[in-house]
Coordinates of C-alpha atoms and ligand atoms in Angstrom, one line a residue:
M1 CA 0.0 0.0 0.0
G2 CA 1.0 3.6 -0.5
D3 CA 1.8 6.3 2.1
L4 CA -0.4 6.5 5.0
Y5 CA -1.2 9.8 6.7
V6 CA -0.9 9.5 10.5
P7 CA -0.6 12.9 12.2
L8 CA 1.8 12.7 15.2
D9 CA 2.8 15.2 17.8
H10 CA 6.3 14.1 18.9
E11 CA 6.3 16.6 21.7
R12 CA 3.4 14.8 23.3
G13 CA 3.7 11.5 25.2
G14 CA 2.1 8.3 24.2
V15 CA 3.3 8.1 20.6
A16 CA 2.1 4.5 20.2
A17 CA -1.4 5.5 21.3
Q18 CA -1.3 8.4 18.8
V19 CA -0.4 6.0 16.0
A20 CA -3.2 3.7 17.1
S21 CA -5.6 6.6 17.3
G22 CA -4.5 7.9 13.8
L23 CA -5.2 4.4 12.3
R24 CA -8.6 4.2 14.0
E25 CA -9.4 7.6 12.5
A26 CA -8.2 6.4 9.1
V27 CA -10.6 3.5 9.3
G28 CA -13.5 5.6 10.7
S29 CA -13.2 8.2 7.9
G30 CA -13.0 5.6 5.2
R31 CA -9.4 6.3 4.2
L32 CA -8.6 2.7 5.1
A33 CA -11.2 0.1 4.2
P34 CA -11.9 -3.4 5.7
G35 CA -9.4 -5.8 4.2
D36 CA -6.8 -3.2 3.3
R37 CA -3.2 -4.2 4.0
L38 CA -1.2 -2.0 6.3
P39 CA 2.5 -1.1 5.7
S40 CA 5.0 -3.4 7.6
S41 CA 5.8 -2.1 11.0
R42 CA 9.3 -1.3 9.7
D43 CA 8.2 0.8 6.8
L44 CA 5.6 2.7 8.8
A45 CA 8.1 3.4 11.6
A46 CA 10.5 4.7 9.0
D47 CA 7.8 6.9 7.4
L48 CA 6.7 8.3 10.7
G49 CA 10.2 8.8 12.2
V50 CA 9.5 6.6 15.2
S51 CA 11.0 3.3 16.5
R52 CA 9.6 0.1 15.1
G53 CA 8.5 -0.9 18.6
V54 CA 6.1 2.0 18.7
V55 CA 4.3 0.8 15.5
V56 CA 4.4 -2.8 16.8
E57 CA 2.7 -1.7 20.0
A58 CA 0.1 0.3 18.1
Y59 CA -0.7 -2.7 15.8
E60 CA -0.9 -5.0 18.8
Q61 CA -3.4 -2.7 20.5
L62 CA -5.6 -2.5 17.4
V63 CA -5.5 -6.3 16.9
A64 CA -6.6 -6.7 20.6
E65 CA -9.5 -4.3 19.9
G66 CA -10.5 -6.2 16.8
F67 CA -9.7 -3.3 14.4
L68 CA -6.8 -5.1 12.7
V69 CA -6.1 -8.8 12.0
S70 CA -2.6 -10.1 11.8
R71 CA -1.6 -13.3 10.0
V72 CA 1.7 -14.8 9.4
G73 CA 2.4 -14.6 5.7
S74 CA -0.3 -12.0 4.9
G75 CA 0.8 -9.2 7.1
T76 CA -1.5 -6.9 9.0
R77 CA -4.9 -5.9 7.5
V78 CA -7.9 -3.9 8.5
A79 CA -10.4 -6.3 10.1
P80 CA -13.5 -7.2 7.9
A81 CA -15.9 -5.7 10.5
A82 CA -13.6 -2.8 11.5
T83 CA -16.0 0.0 10.4
R84 CA -18.4 -1.2 13.1
G85 CA -16.1 0.4 15.6
R86 CA -15.9 3.7 13.9
A87 CA -14.8 6.3 16.5
V88 CA -17.3 8.8 15.3
A89 CA -20.2 7.7 13.2
A90 CA -21.2 10.4 10.7
E91 CA -24.9 9.5 11.1
L92 CA -26.7 7.7 13.9
P93 CA -27.4 4.1 13.1
E94 CA -31.1 3.4 12.3
S95 CA -31.5 1.2 15.4
Y96 CA -30.4 4.0 17.7
C97 CA -33.9 5.1 18.8
D98 CA -35.5 1.7 18.4
Y99 CA -37.2 1.3 21.8
Q100 CA -38.9 -1.9 20.6
S101 CA -35.7 -3.8 20.1
R102 CA -33.8 -2.6 23.2
A103 CA -33.3 -5.5 25.5
T104 CA -32.6 -3.4 28.6
S105 CA -35.2 -0.7 28.5
P106 CA -37.9 -0.7 31.1
D107 CA -41.7 -0.8 30.4
L108 CA -42.3 2.9 29.9
G109 CA -46.0 2.3 29.9
H110 CA -45.6 1.9 33.7
F111 CA -43.8 5.2 34.2
P112 CA -45.4 6.7 37.3
R113 CA -46.8 9.7 35.5
E114 CA -49.2 10.9 38.2
R115 CA -46.6 10.6 41.0
W116 CA -43.9 12.2 38.9
L117 CA -46.2 15.0 38.0
A118 CA -47.0 15.5 41.7
A119 CA -43.2 15.6 42.5
L120 CA -42.7 18.2 39.7
R121 CA -45.6 20.3 40.9
H122 CA -44.4 20.2 44.5
A123 CA -40.9 21.2 43.4
L124 CA -42.2 24.1 41.3
A125 CA -44.5 25.2 44.1
T126 CA -41.9 25.2 46.8
I127 CA -38.4 26.0 45.5
P128 CA -37.3 29.6 45.8
S129 CA -36.8 31.6 42.5
D130 CA -33.0 31.7 43.1
A131 CA -33.0 27.9 42.8
L132 CA -33.8 28.3 39.1
D133 CA -30.4 30.0 38.5
Y134 CA -27.4 27.9 37.4
G135 CA -27.0 25.3 40.1
D136 CA -24.0 23.6 41.5
P137 CA -22.6 21.7 38.5
G138 CA -22.3 18.7 40.7
G139 CA -26.1 18.7 41.4
I140 CA -28.4 20.3 44.0
P141 CA -27.5 19.4 47.6
E142 CA -31.0 18.0 48.3
L143 CA -30.7 15.3 45.6
R144 CA -27.1 14.4 46.5
E145 CA -28.2 13.8 50.1
E146 CA -31.1 11.7 49.1
L147 CA -29.2 9.6 46.6
A148 CA -26.3 9.1 49.0
G149 CA -28.7 7.8 51.6
Y150 CA -30.4 5.6 49.0
L151 CA -27.1 4.1 47.7
R152 CA -25.9 3.4 51.2
R153 CA -29.1 1.7 52.2
V154 CA -29.9 -0.3 49.0
R155 CA -26.4 -0.8 47.4
A156 CA -24.2 -0.9 50.5
A157 CA -22.2 1.9 48.9
E158 CA -19.9 4.1 50.9
V159 CA -21.0 7.6 49.9
D160 CA -20.4 11.1 51.2
P161 CA -22.8 13.5 49.4
A162 CA -19.8 15.7 48.7
D163 CA -18.4 13.0 46.5
L164 CA -21.6 12.3 44.5
I165 CA -22.1 14.2 41.3
I166 CA -25.4 14.3 39.4
V167 CA -25.0 13.5 35.7
G168 CA -27.2 12.9 32.7
G169 CA -27.1 9.1 33.0
V170 CA -24.4 6.4 33.1
A171 CA -23.3 7.4 29.6
Q172 CA -22.4 11.0 30.6
G173 CA -21.0 9.8 33.9
L174 CA -18.6 7.4 32.1
S175 CA -17.7 10.1 29.6
L176 CA -16.8 12.6 32.3
V177 CA -14.8 10.2 34.4
L178 CA -12.8 8.9 31.4
H179 CA -12.2 12.4 30.1
V180 CA -10.6 13.3 33.5
L181 CA -8.6 10.1 33.7
A182 CA -7.4 10.3 30.1
E183 CA -6.3 13.9 30.7
R184 CA -4.3 12.8 33.7
E185 CA -2.7 10.1 31.6
G186 CA -1.8 12.7 29.0
R187 CA 0.1 14.6 31.7
L188 CA 1.8 11.5 33.0
G189 CA 2.8 10.5 29.4
A190 CA 4.4 13.9 28.9
T191 CA 6.4 13.3 32.1
D192 CA 7.3 9.7 31.4
R193 CA 8.8 10.7 28.1
G194 CA 11.9 11.8 29.9
G195 CA 10.9 15.4 30.7
R196 CA 11.4 16.6 34.3
P197 CA 8.2 16.2 36.2
G198 CA 7.0 19.7 36.9
A199 CA 4.7 20.6 39.8
A200 CA 1.7 20.4 37.5
D201 CA 2.6 16.9 36.5
R202 CA 3.0 15.9 40.1
A203 CA -0.4 17.3 40.9
G204 CA -1.8 15.4 37.9
R205 CA -0.2 12.2 39.1
A206 CA -2.1 12.5 42.4
G207 CA -5.2 13.2 40.3
A208 CA -7.4 10.1 40.3
A209 CA -6.9 8.5 43.6
G210 CA -4.7 10.9 45.5
N211 CA -5.0 14.6 46.4
G212 CA -5.4 17.6 44.3
G213 CA -6.6 16.3 41.0
R214 CA -8.0 19.5 39.6
P215 CA -7.5 19.4 35.8
R216 CA -5.4 22.3 34.8
P217 CA -7.1 24.7 32.4
G218 CA -6.1 23.7 29.0
G219 CA -4.8 20.3 30.3
R220 CA -3.6 18.1 27.4
A221 CA -6.0 15.6 26.0
G222 CA -4.6 12.1 26.6
R223 CA -5.6 8.5 26.1
I224 CA -6.1 5.9 28.8
G225 CA -5.9 2.1 28.4
L226 CA -9.3 0.9 29.5
A227 CA -10.1 -2.8 30.0
V228 CA -13.6 -3.7 29.0
E229 CA -15.6 -6.8 29.4
D230 CA -15.8 -9.0 26.2
P231 CA -18.7 -9.0 25.3
T232 CA -19.8 -5.5 26.2
S233 CA -22.5 -3.0 25.3
Q234 CA -21.7 -1.9 21.8
R235 CA -23.6 1.3 22.3
Q236 CA -21.0 2.4 24.9
V237 CA -18.0 1.7 22.7
P238 CA -18.0 5.0 20.7
L239 CA -18.6 7.1 23.8
L240 CA -15.7 5.4 25.6
R241 CA -13.4 6.0 22.7
R242 CA -14.5 9.5 22.3
A243 CA -13.8 10.2 26.0
G244 CA -10.2 9.1 25.5
A245 CA -10.2 5.3 26.1
D246 CA -8.2 2.8 24.2
L247 CA -10.2 -0.4 24.7
L248 CA -8.5 -3.6 26.0
P249 CA -11.1 -6.4 25.8
V250 CA -11.0 -9.0 28.6
P251 CA -13.1 -12.2 28.5
V252 CA -16.0 -12.8 30.7
D253 CA -16.7 -16.4 32.0
G254 CA -19.3 -17.9 34.4
R255 CA -17.8 -15.9 37.3
G256 CA -17.6 -12.6 35.5
L257 CA -14.5 -10.7 34.3
D258 CA -11.4 -12.9 34.1
V259 CA -9.1 -11.0 36.4
A260 CA -6.1 -13.2 35.5
A261 CA -6.5 -12.1 31.9
L262 CA -6.9 -8.5 33.0
R263 CA -3.5 -8.7 34.7
E264 CA -1.9 -9.3 31.3
R265 CA -3.4 -6.0 29.8
P266 CA -1.6 -2.7 30.1
A267 CA -4.8 -1.2 31.6
R268 CA -5.0 1.9 33.8
A269 CA -8.7 1.5 34.4
V270 CA -11.4 -1.2 33.9
L271 CA -15.1 -0.9 33.2
V272 CA -17.3 -3.6 34.7
T273 CA -21.0 -4.4 35.2
P274 CA -20.6 -6.6 38.4
A275 CA -24.3 -6.8 39.5
H276 CA -25.5 -8.2 36.1
Q277 CA -22.9 -8.3 33.3
Y278 CA -24.2 -6.9 30.1
P279 CA -25.0 -8.9 28.0
T280 CA -24.2 -12.3 29.6
G281 CA -26.1 -11.6 32.8
V282 CA -23.3 -13.1 35.0
V283 CA -22.9 -11.8 38.5
L284 CA -19.3 -11.1 39.4
S285 CA -18.3 -13.7 42.0
P286 CA -17.0 -12.8 45.5
G287 CA -13.6 -14.2 44.7
R288 CA -13.3 -12.1 41.5
R289 CA -14.5 -9.0 43.3
A290 CA -11.7 -9.3 45.8
A291 CA -9.2 -10.1 43.0
L292 CA -10.3 -7.1 41.0
V293 CA -9.9 -4.7 43.9
E294 CA -6.5 -6.2 44.6
W295 CA -5.5 -5.7 41.0
A296 CA -6.6 -2.0 41.1
R297 CA -4.6 -1.4 44.3
E298 CA -1.5 -3.1 43.0
S299 CA -1.6 -1.3 39.6
D300 CA -2.7 2.1 40.9
A301 CA -5.7 1.7 38.6
V302 CA -9.4 2.7 38.8
V303 CA -12.4 0.4 38.6
L304 CA -15.5 1.9 36.9
E305 CA -18.6 0.1 38.2
D306 CA -21.6 0.5 35.8
D307 CA -24.5 -0.3 38.1
Y308 CA -27.1 0.0 35.3
D309 CA -29.8 -2.4 36.4
A310 CA -28.9 -3.3 40.0
E311 CA -32.4 -2.4 41.4
F312 CA -33.9 -5.5 39.9
R313 CA -32.9 -8.7 41.7
Y314 CA -35.4 -11.5 41.8
D315 CA -34.1 -14.7 43.3
R316 CA -31.3 -14.0 45.7
D317 CA -30.5 -11.4 48.3
P318 CA -29.3 -8.2 46.7
V319 CA -25.6 -8.1 45.9
G320 CA -23.9 -5.0 47.3
C321 CA -21.9 -2.9 45.0
L322 CA -18.2 -3.2 44.4
Q323 CA -17.7 0.4 45.4
G324 CA -18.6 -0.5 49.0
L325 CA -15.6 -2.8 49.2
A326 CA -13.1 -0.3 48.0
P327 CA -14.4 3.3 47.9
D328 CA -10.8 4.5 47.3
R329 CA -10.5 2.6 44.0
V330 CA -14.0 2.2 42.6
V331 CA -16.1 4.8 40.9
L332 CA -19.8 3.9 41.1
V333 CA -22.0 5.1 38.2
G334 CA -25.7 4.6 38.0
S335 CA -29.0 6.2 36.8
V336 CA -32.7 6.1 36.9
S337 CA -32.9 4.8 33.3
K338 CA -34.1 1.3 34.3
A339 CA -36.0 2.3 37.5
L340 CA -38.0 5.2 35.9
A341 CA -37.1 6.2 32.3
P342 CA -34.0 6.7 30.2
G343 CA -35.5 9.9 28.9
L344 CA -35.1 11.6 32.2
R345 CA -31.3 11.5 31.7
L346 CA -30.6 11.6 35.5
G347 CA -27.8 9.6 37.0
W348 CA -24.9 9.8 39.5
V349 CA -21.2 9.3 39.9
V350 CA -19.7 8.4 43.2
A351 CA -15.9 8.8 43.2
P352 CA -13.0 9.1 45.6
P353 CA -12.8 12.8 46.7
A354 CA -10.1 14.0 44.4
L355 CA -11.6 12.4 41.3
A356 CA -15.1 13.6 42.3
G357 CA -13.7 17.2 42.5
A358 CA -12.2 16.8 39.0
V359 CA -15.4 15.4 37.5
R360 CA -17.5 18.2 39.0
L361 CA -15.1 20.8 37.6
A362 CA -15.1 19.1 34.2
R363 CA -19.0 19.2 34.3
S364 CA -18.8 22.9 35.0
E365 CA -16.5 23.4 32.1
F366 CA -18.5 21.2 29.7
D367 CA -22.1 22.3 30.2
L368 CA -22.8 23.8 33.7
G369 CA -24.8 20.9 35.1
S370 CA -28.2 19.0 34.9
P371 CA -31.7 20.4 34.8
V372 CA -32.6 21.7 38.2
I373 CA -36.4 21.2 38.4
E374 CA -36.1 17.5 37.6
Q375 CA -33.4 17.2 40.3
Y376 CA -35.8 18.6 42.9
A377 CA -38.5 16.3 41.7
L378 CA -36.3 13.2 42.0
A379 CA -35.2 14.4 45.5
G380 CA -38.8 14.6 46.5
F381 CA -39.7 11.3 45.0
L382 CA -36.9 9.6 46.9
R383 CA -37.7 11.5 50.2
T384 CA -41.4 10.6 50.2
G385 CA -40.8 6.9 49.4
G386 CA -42.3 7.1 45.9
Y387 CA -39.1 5.7 44.3
D388 CA -39.0 2.6 46.6
R389 CA -42.7 1.9 46.1
H390 CA -42.4 2.1 42.3
L391 CA -39.4 -0.2 42.4
R392 CA -41.2 -2.8 44.5
R393 CA -44.2 -2.7 42.2
M394 CA -42.0 -3.1 39.1
R395 CA -39.8 -5.8 40.6
R396 CA -42.9 -7.9 41.1
E397 CA -44.2 -7.3 37.6
Y398 CA -40.8 -7.9 35.9
R399 CA -40.4 -11.1 37.8
R400 CA -43.7 -12.4 36.5
R401 CA -42.7 -11.5 33.0
R402 CA -39.3 -13.1 33.3
D403 CA -40.8 -16.3 34.7
A404 CA -43.3 -16.4 31.8
L405 CA -40.5 -16.0 29.2
V406 CA -38.3 -18.6 30.9
R407 CA -41.3 -21.1 31.0
A408 CA -42.1 -20.4 27.4
L409 CA -38.5 -21.0 26.3
A410 CA -38.3 -24.2 28.3
E411 CA -41.4 -25.5 26.7
H412 CA -41.1 -24.4 23.1
L413 CA -37.4 -23.8 22.6
P414 CA -35.6 -26.2 25.0
E415 CA -32.5 -26.1 22.7
V416 CA -31.9 -22.5 23.7
R417 CA -29.8 -22.1 26.9
V418 CA -31.1 -19.3 29.1
R419 CA -28.6 -17.5 31.4
G420 CA -28.4 -14.5 33.6
I421 CA -32.0 -14.3 34.8
E422 CA -31.4 -13.6 38.5
A423 CA -31.4 -9.9 37.9
G424 CA -32.0 -7.0 35.5
L425 CA -34.4 -6.7 32.6
H426 CA -32.9 -9.2 30.1
A427 CA -31.8 -12.8 29.8
H428 CA -28.9 -14.1 27.8
L429 CA -29.9 -16.8 25.3
D430 CA -27.3 -19.1 23.7
L431 CA -28.8 -20.0 20.4
P432 CA -28.6 -23.5 18.7
A433 CA -25.6 -23.8 16.4
G434 CA -26.4 -22.5 12.9
W435 CA -29.0 -20.0 14.0
D436 CA -28.4 -16.6 12.7
E437 CA -28.5 -13.9 15.4
E438 CA -29.7 -11.1 13.1
R439 CA -32.5 -13.2 11.7
V440 CA -33.6 -14.2 15.2
V441 CA -33.6 -10.5 16.2
A442 CA -35.6 -9.5 13.1
V443 CA -38.2 -12.2 13.5
A444 CA -38.4 -11.4 17.3
R445 CA -39.1 -7.8 16.5
E446 CA -42.1 -8.7 14.3
L447 CA -43.4 -10.7 17.2
G448 CA -42.9 -7.8 19.7
L449 CA -40.0 -9.5 21.5
A450 CA -37.1 -7.1 22.2
M451 CA -33.8 -8.9 21.3
E452 CA -30.3 -7.7 20.5
A453 CA -27.6 -9.7 18.8
V454 CA -24.6 -10.5 20.9
G455 CA -22.2 -10.9 18.0
P456 CA -21.6 -7.2 17.5
M457 CA -20.9 -6.9 21.2
R458 CA -18.0 -9.3 21.0
F459 CA -14.3 -8.5 20.3
A460 CA -13.4 -12.2 20.1
P461 CA -15.7 -14.6 18.1
G462 CA -18.2 -16.6 20.1
R463 CA -21.3 -18.8 19.6
P464 CA -24.5 -17.2 18.5
A465 CA -26.5 -15.6 21.2
V466 CA -29.0 -12.8 21.9
A467 CA -29.9 -10.6 24.8
A468 CA -33.7 -11.0 25.3
G469 CA -35.6 -8.2 27.1
F470 CA -38.6 -9.3 29.1
S471 CA -39.7 -6.0 30.6
R472 CA -42.3 -5.3 28.0
L473 CA -43.5 -8.8 27.3
P474 CA -46.9 -9.3 28.8
V475 CA -47.2 -12.6 30.6
H476 CA -50.1 -13.8 28.5
R477 CA -48.1 -13.1 25.2
A478 CA -44.9 -15.0 26.2
A479 CA -45.8 -18.6 25.2
E480 CA -47.4 -17.6 21.9
A481 CA -44.5 -15.3 20.9
V482 CA -41.9 -17.9 21.6
R483 CA -43.9 -20.6 19.9
E484 CA -44.2 -18.4 16.8
L485 CA -40.4 -17.6 16.9
K486 CA -39.6 -21.3 16.8
L487 CA -42.0 -21.9 13.9
R488 CA -40.6 -19.0 11.8
M489 CA -37.0 -19.9 12.6
S490 CA -37.7 -23.6 11.6
A491 CA -39.5 -22.5 8.4
G492 CA -36.5 -20.3 7.5
A493 CA -34.1 -23.2 8.1
A494 CA -36.2 -25.5 6.0
G495 CA -36.4 -22.9 3.2
Ligands
PLP1 C1 -24.7 -1.7 30.0 C2 -25.5 -0.5 30.2 N1 -25.0 0.5 31.0 C3 -25.7 1.7 31.2 C4 -26.9 1.9 30.6 C5 -27.7 3.1 30.9 O1 -27.2 4.2 30.4 P1 -27.9 5.6 30.9 O2 -27.9 5.6 32.4 O3 -26.9 6.6 30.3 O4 -29.3 5.7 30.3 C6 -27.4 0.9 29.7 C7 -28.7 1.2 29.1 O5 -29.1 0.5 28.2 C8 -26.7 -0.3 29.6 O6 -27.2 -1.3 28.8

């Protein structure tokens, strides 16, 4: 292949990460197409004026992410499905707003409209006019207090309201935290390159887990090696990359994230869904929880805990959050998206004090905070017990729906293996060999079953599977829908 344009800032640290990021961008923008052969590491290193080891490291990173494939004899090529991981999609995929197919969305027909309206009315009738000004970018104190109490009580989290930041959902929480962590890595990288560590770099080094941690105005953008579960939510991948993360996939087995495999990755942070892994539904085992915290302490790394559906547990006692075990290392991120509605865009980040301060400052610099009236409404909803009552009611309903789906599958599709049903709003279905995930998803959609293919969530290949949502499947519809799915899939196979 001819010359490849990869912009590099030699003054900045992390040259291998820059090469990797340049190649990702080349794929994302279409300058490199799936199947294209890349220059040898020796040639590209010579073109870019860097050592060959730098290019080898970048290629290895992209192979681990599934962007490139490397085979003895045929060199390194862009992976056939690489465009799937485009850093920035020019247009939203069609499925983006497809509520019907989302396996993890709640039943929005059960949104407590009357009680939410009462909470909004009460807020508007009682808050002083001054409260409608720009609020604290970290959230109104009333809501931080209520949420801290709730998370201590229900999730066994260790929370000081001062270290809790209100955000627009888990998505924004992760973006902000990663942005801050990547910025800190950028400063560390500049120091590690051989420069003398200046006072600002030392302050940056203390940033995530230690003291100080205020991002300097104009702090350099950096990248951070972030271990992610394989498989993982593919909707999160672009936001993680955009926030500065270079993804390092780590396999998930029956006990959750494989911590021994994590130890082999050059990760500075890890993102996990311990209460109910998405999409496999596995609960992170006690042994793995301890090992993960030990890894974080030994490696001076940060654990990001995505607590996206932890309110819904059906068969066992609730599993406390990881953050409660190691509040100095774990950042807890959650939202009301499953309990109430994703459209409210209300969530929280609980972080060690220095990182919490940096995230709050970043929020103030990005967009000045979350809508104030809704924050008061949620605070009131929590205070008056409305949130707990709604959750109790929905837990009962979702449990009936889950049981109906599981019964229907056992009766009509016994060849499908059902996993991860103790919690959350979806089950993980291992499909019989030869079943095409996308076809199952399309047929399910016609039948009103919300399913998502697991294939696009994988970095390494795996057997066909889907995440099947049961939150919107009425009990009386389950058997008929599953029976029909079986019929249509069998007819397709026969044809
Ligand atoms: C794995 C995972 N994390 C987090 C979320 C929720 O994101 P948010 O709180 O931004 O609505 C979802 C929603 O589907 C999810 O599937």
